[in-house]
Amino acid sequence: MGYANIKFPKDSLFLVTGGAGFIGSNLCETILEMGYKVRCLDDLSTGKQENVDMFLSEPDYTFIKGDIKNLDLCIEACQGVDYVLHQAAWGSVPRSVEMPLFYCANNIAGTLNMLEAARQNSVKKFVYASSSSVYGDEPNLPKTEGREGNLLSPYAVSKRCDEEWGKQYTLHYGLDTYGLRYFNVFGRRQDPHGTYAAVIPKFIKQLLNDEQPTINGDGKQSRDFTYIENVIEANLKACAAPHEAAGEAFNIAYGGREYLIDIYYAIAEALNKNIEPKFGPDRIGDIKHSNADISKAKKLLGYYPEYDFKNGLNEAISWYMRNL
């Protein structure tokens, strides 16, 4: 693994917010396997208790059910913490269009609470989830940090605000912050259910059930789909990054580009299903094409992702076939 040789001081304590979610639970699992302590904070609004039940017998794991909109709770959760991996947020571009006030309160004010709590507790590193959505309507590919367009959704606004607040906390308060602009993460434990489910697990679930999936748009939109192991590597590399890289945001992807219709047929072939998809309307606020330039993360974080799309997809399909 790209993070196998990363070492932290013995007895290091990691706080993973949103730790019962897809990305958060994978971070909890990996850090525990590496021999460090994990404190998981989640209000279970989108995360699932079943994602972290397996850790309950671990002596180095503790769970706090709580809301990042509660500053006092955030301060308490950060006590004694060395590294914060802030994954707690509500995702989904279309849902954010329907719920702008909530996204402001949860994704922006909640992140600010966590930054302040980390500052008050002298946390060493604060690594937080941003998003490729911050590129908005900027048409050029690959997407490069510092060349962003007009934001297209409240979700994108929330992530861009988080980056600005992270920069301020490094600039004024000495808190080393690192923003990770995730590009379409997929892999084990990603929720395949619900209206706002991510496309890869949703396709897999529907095809396994012999249902006809719907593709929003014409299927010719492209994404830099990024396997979960690459994202774990990025978070741990950021925790080990130098102060000189703090206050910045980084593209976290593999650096490839896959078309949605091609992904659909690849999954159908892997599952030996001969079901043609339906096509629906474009999703409001969606970006048509996305592909990341990851050279900045390579240079400043030492991020060299190991899993290309094909390898990641094969692993994801195998996991869902065992667990759905």
XYZ file of C-alpha atoms in Angstrom:
324
model
C 0.000 0.000 0.000
C 1.117 3.578 -0.622
C 0.880 4.315 3.095
C 2.519 1.144 4.464
C 5.766 2.904 5.372
C 4.224 5.973 7.013
C 5.050 6.112 10.717
C 3.552 8.295 13.440
C 4.612 8.585 17.088
C 3.559 5.699 19.277
C 0.138 6.201 20.942
C -0.893 8.790 18.343
C -4.619 9.529 18.511
C -6.595 10.207 15.340
C -10.045 11.796 15.405
C -12.081 10.808 12.360
C -15.218 12.904 11.971
C -17.876 11.235 9.877
C -16.084 8.057 10.880
C -19.150 5.854 10.372
C -19.437 6.934 6.746
C -17.955 5.388 3.628
C -14.583 7.140 3.615
C -14.433 7.668 7.382
C -14.950 4.008 8.292
C -12.208 2.947 5.885
C -9.872 5.462 7.520
C -10.768 4.154 10.988
C -10.081 0.592 9.886
C -6.707 1.361 8.328
C -5.440 3.472 11.239
C -6.404 0.777 13.758
C -4.626 -1.832 11.623
C -1.522 0.383 11.685
C -1.553 0.227 15.496
C -2.748 3.737 16.371
C -5.710 5.001 18.385
C -8.931 6.127 16.737
C -11.752 8.287 18.061
C -14.766 8.305 15.756
C -17.260 11.200 15.816
C -20.479 10.760 13.847
C -24.127 11.757 14.304
C -25.211 8.811 12.099
C -27.306 11.089 9.881
C -25.635 9.671 6.783
C -23.068 7.317 8.320
C -24.085 3.840 9.455
C -23.474 2.176 12.795
C -22.892 -1.128 10.975
C -19.828 0.398 9.278
C -18.056 0.699 12.632
C -19.571 -2.107 14.715
C -16.554 -4.262 13.851
C -14.288 -1.870 15.764
C -16.216 -1.880 19.046
C -14.082 -4.649 20.533
C -10.870 -2.799 19.673
C -9.249 -1.310 22.811
C -7.830 1.589 20.777
C -11.220 2.601 19.346
C -13.840 4.899 20.855
C -17.078 6.148 19.347
C -18.789 9.465 20.066
C -22.272 9.970 18.699
C -22.494 13.688 18.151
C -23.027 16.590 15.781
C -20.281 18.875 14.441
C -22.752 21.763 14.615
C -22.221 21.598 18.419
C -19.000 23.513 19.168
C -18.705 22.303 22.776
C -18.904 18.705 21.623
C -16.257 19.348 18.949
C -13.920 20.816 21.567
C -14.462 17.806 23.818
C -13.897 15.373 20.939
C -10.550 17.011 20.082
C -9.080 16.673 23.581
C -5.778 14.808 23.433
C -6.016 14.375 19.660
C -2.900 14.507 17.475
C -4.475 14.329 14.021
C -7.961 15.256 12.809
C -9.310 13.649 9.642
C -12.439 15.694 9.038
C -14.763 13.744 6.751
C -18.087 14.767 8.318
C -20.270 16.507 5.748
C -23.389 15.967 3.736
C -22.638 15.132 0.131
C -24.748 15.194 -3.054
C -24.942 18.169 -5.389
C -28.693 17.847 -6.154
C -29.611 17.449 -2.485
C -27.665 20.618 -1.649
C -29.758 22.543 -4.179
C -32.833 21.437 -2.247
C -31.348 22.158 1.218
C -29.002 25.180 1.028
C -29.458 26.332 4.640
C -28.635 22.920 6.031
C -25.516 22.624 3.878
C -24.318 25.979 5.168
C -24.923 25.008 8.796
C -23.492 21.503 8.514
C -20.689 21.702 5.959
C -19.452 25.257 6.568
C -20.264 26.134 10.202
C -19.624 22.523 11.257
C -16.171 22.579 9.679
C -15.430 25.921 11.317
C -16.380 24.388 14.676
C -13.927 21.566 14.067
C -11.146 23.944 13.039
C -11.654 26.000 16.192
C -11.809 22.886 18.366
C -8.572 21.605 16.811
C -6.888 24.971 17.400
C -7.930 25.101 21.040
C -6.575 21.595 21.587
C -3.258 22.162 19.763
C -3.887 19.436 17.195
C -0.808 18.739 15.043
C -2.520 18.315 11.662
C -6.051 18.996 10.413
C -6.854 17.161 7.186
C -10.283 17.791 5.691
C -12.397 16.602 2.782
C -12.952 19.080 -0.010
C -14.304 18.207 -3.444
C -13.701 18.442 -7.170
C -17.001 20.348 -7.293
C -15.051 23.514 -6.406
C -13.942 23.683 -10.071
C -17.478 24.563 -11.126
C -17.827 25.533 -14.764
C -14.089 25.911 -15.420
C -13.858 24.079 -18.781
C -10.209 23.144 -19.048
C -8.921 19.630 -18.418
C -7.159 18.445 -16.409
C -8.425 20.362 -13.390
C -5.572 22.258 -11.766
C -5.499 23.920 -8.348
C -5.702 27.699 -8.648
C -7.812 27.593 -11.808
C -11.409 27.373 -10.577
C -14.615 28.517 -12.231
C -18.068 29.638 -11.114
C -19.503 27.358 -8.445
C -22.572 25.415 -9.573
C -24.176 24.222 -6.326
C -24.500 24.972 -2.601
C -22.428 21.836 -1.971
C -19.575 23.293 -4.038
C -19.913 26.610 -2.175
C -19.634 24.780 1.143
C -16.442 23.002 0.130
C -14.847 26.162 -1.256
C -15.665 27.963 2.002
C -14.063 25.132 3.961
C -10.873 25.610 1.971
C -10.826 29.335 2.707
C -11.389 28.753 6.422
C -8.661 26.126 6.443
C -6.281 28.621 4.896
C -7.189 31.231 7.528
C -6.521 28.830 10.397
C -3.074 28.071 9.027
C -2.349 31.737 8.354
C -3.513 33.223 11.651
C -3.618 30.419 14.216
C -0.753 28.096 13.327
C -2.971 25.086 12.641
C -1.569 22.973 9.810
C -4.544 22.324 7.512
C -4.636 20.272 4.322
C -7.661 20.243 2.004
C -8.207 17.147 -0.108
C -10.275 17.695 -3.244
C -11.726 14.233 -3.728
C -12.630 13.203 -7.256
C -15.517 10.679 -7.328
C -14.341 8.245 -4.679
C -15.672 4.688 -4.820
C -15.088 1.377 -3.088
C -16.139 -0.886 -0.227
C -18.904 0.331 2.107
C -20.120 3.072 -0.227
C -23.900 3.149 0.171
C -25.751 1.812 -2.917
C -29.200 2.741 -1.607
C -31.317 5.872 -1.825
C -32.025 8.662 -4.249
C -28.578 10.220 -3.864
C -26.502 7.035 -3.957
C -23.207 7.218 -5.841
C -23.335 5.835 -9.343
C -20.952 2.847 -9.152
C -22.500 1.068 -6.141
C -25.959 1.928 -7.442
C -25.235 0.317 -10.829
C -23.791 -2.768 -9.116
C -26.772 -3.186 -6.790
C -29.332 -2.708 -9.548
C -27.615 -5.099 -11.938
C -27.213 -7.751 -9.228
C -30.982 -7.444 -8.697
C -31.656 -7.615 -12.462
C -33.054 -4.078 -12.431
C -32.649 -1.586 -15.287
C -30.454 1.317 -14.092
C -31.030 4.912 -15.145
C -28.121 7.035 -16.311
C -28.615 10.777 -15.831
C -27.830 12.563 -19.073
C -26.404 10.890 -22.175
C -23.767 8.822 -20.379
C -20.970 10.720 -22.104
C -20.029 12.707 -19.014
C -16.583 11.757 -17.709
C -15.152 11.462 -14.225
C -11.817 10.793 -12.541
C -13.095 7.881 -10.450
C -10.803 7.283 -7.498
C -10.579 4.069 -5.500
C -10.847 4.324 -1.711
C -7.297 3.070 -1.067
C -5.905 6.113 -2.888
C -7.924 8.401 -0.621
C -6.682 6.612 2.505
C -3.125 7.136 1.259
C -3.783 10.854 0.681
C -5.136 11.397 4.197
C -2.214 9.660 5.855
C 0.351 11.373 3.621
C -1.229 14.734 4.542
C -0.866 13.895 8.253
C 2.832 13.324 7.627
C 3.266 16.354 5.339
C 5.557 19.268 6.179
C 4.333 22.588 7.514
C 5.316 24.192 4.191
C 2.435 22.343 2.488
C -0.155 23.527 5.024
C -2.969 25.918 4.143
C -3.281 24.401 0.676
C -5.838 22.306 -1.178
C -4.848 19.303 -3.286
C -6.474 17.261 -6.033
C -6.878 13.683 -4.832
C -7.593 11.317 -7.703
C -5.834 8.762 -9.845
C -5.477 11.169 -12.741
C -7.577 9.205 -15.218
C -10.835 9.795 -17.027
C -13.730 7.373 -17.467
C -17.028 7.881 -19.306
C -20.174 6.927 -17.425
C -21.582 4.766 -20.210
C -18.303 2.826 -20.452
C -18.343 2.244 -16.702
C -21.873 0.934 -16.896
C -21.008 -1.616 -19.570
C -17.820 -2.641 -17.721
C -19.859 -3.400 -14.596
C -22.538 -5.222 -16.613
C -19.864 -7.354 -18.286
C -18.159 -8.150 -14.980
C -21.500 -9.245 -13.523
C -22.445 -11.124 -16.717
C -25.619 -9.055 -17.140
C -27.129 -8.081 -20.487
C -29.376 -5.186 -19.423
C -29.464 -1.925 -21.384
C -29.685 1.230 -19.247
C -32.350 3.918 -19.390
C -31.366 7.556 -19.823
C -32.818 10.354 -17.712
C -32.405 14.133 -17.453
C -29.104 15.732 -16.483
C -28.668 16.326 -12.761
C -28.849 19.963 -11.679
C -25.454 21.412 -10.810
C -23.452 18.523 -12.251
C -20.117 19.088 -13.957
C -19.912 17.510 -17.426
C -16.273 16.435 -17.385
C -13.763 15.968 -14.612
C -10.130 14.884 -14.687
C -7.456 15.794 -12.157
C -3.915 17.053 -12.401
C -2.368 15.436 -9.274
C 1.145 16.834 -9.670
C 0.771 19.229 -6.717
C -0.198 16.405 -4.349
C 2.696 14.320 -5.660
C 5.176 17.111 -5.091
C 4.022 18.432 -1.698
C 2.389 15.383 -0.087
C 4.296 12.547 -1.717
C 0.985 11.176 -2.993
C 1.443 8.456 -5.624
C -1.847 6.534 -5.980
C -1.480 2.811 -6.639
C -4.989 1.853 -7.734
C -6.087 2.693 -11.258
C -9.776 2.596 -12.140
C -9.822 -0.970 -13.443
C -8.132 -2.481 -10.400
C -10.311 -0.483 -8.034
C -13.503 -1.429 -9.867
C -12.644 -5.135 -9.741
C -12.080 -4.932 -5.989
C -15.280 -2.951 -5.459
C -17.385 -5.394 -7.471
C -15.944 -8.330 -5.514
C -16.800 -6.632 -2.228
C -20.384 -5.848 -3.219
C -20.948 -9.373 -4.512
C -19.976 -10.663 -1.055
C -21.860 -8.065 0.954
C -25.052 -7.082 -0.885
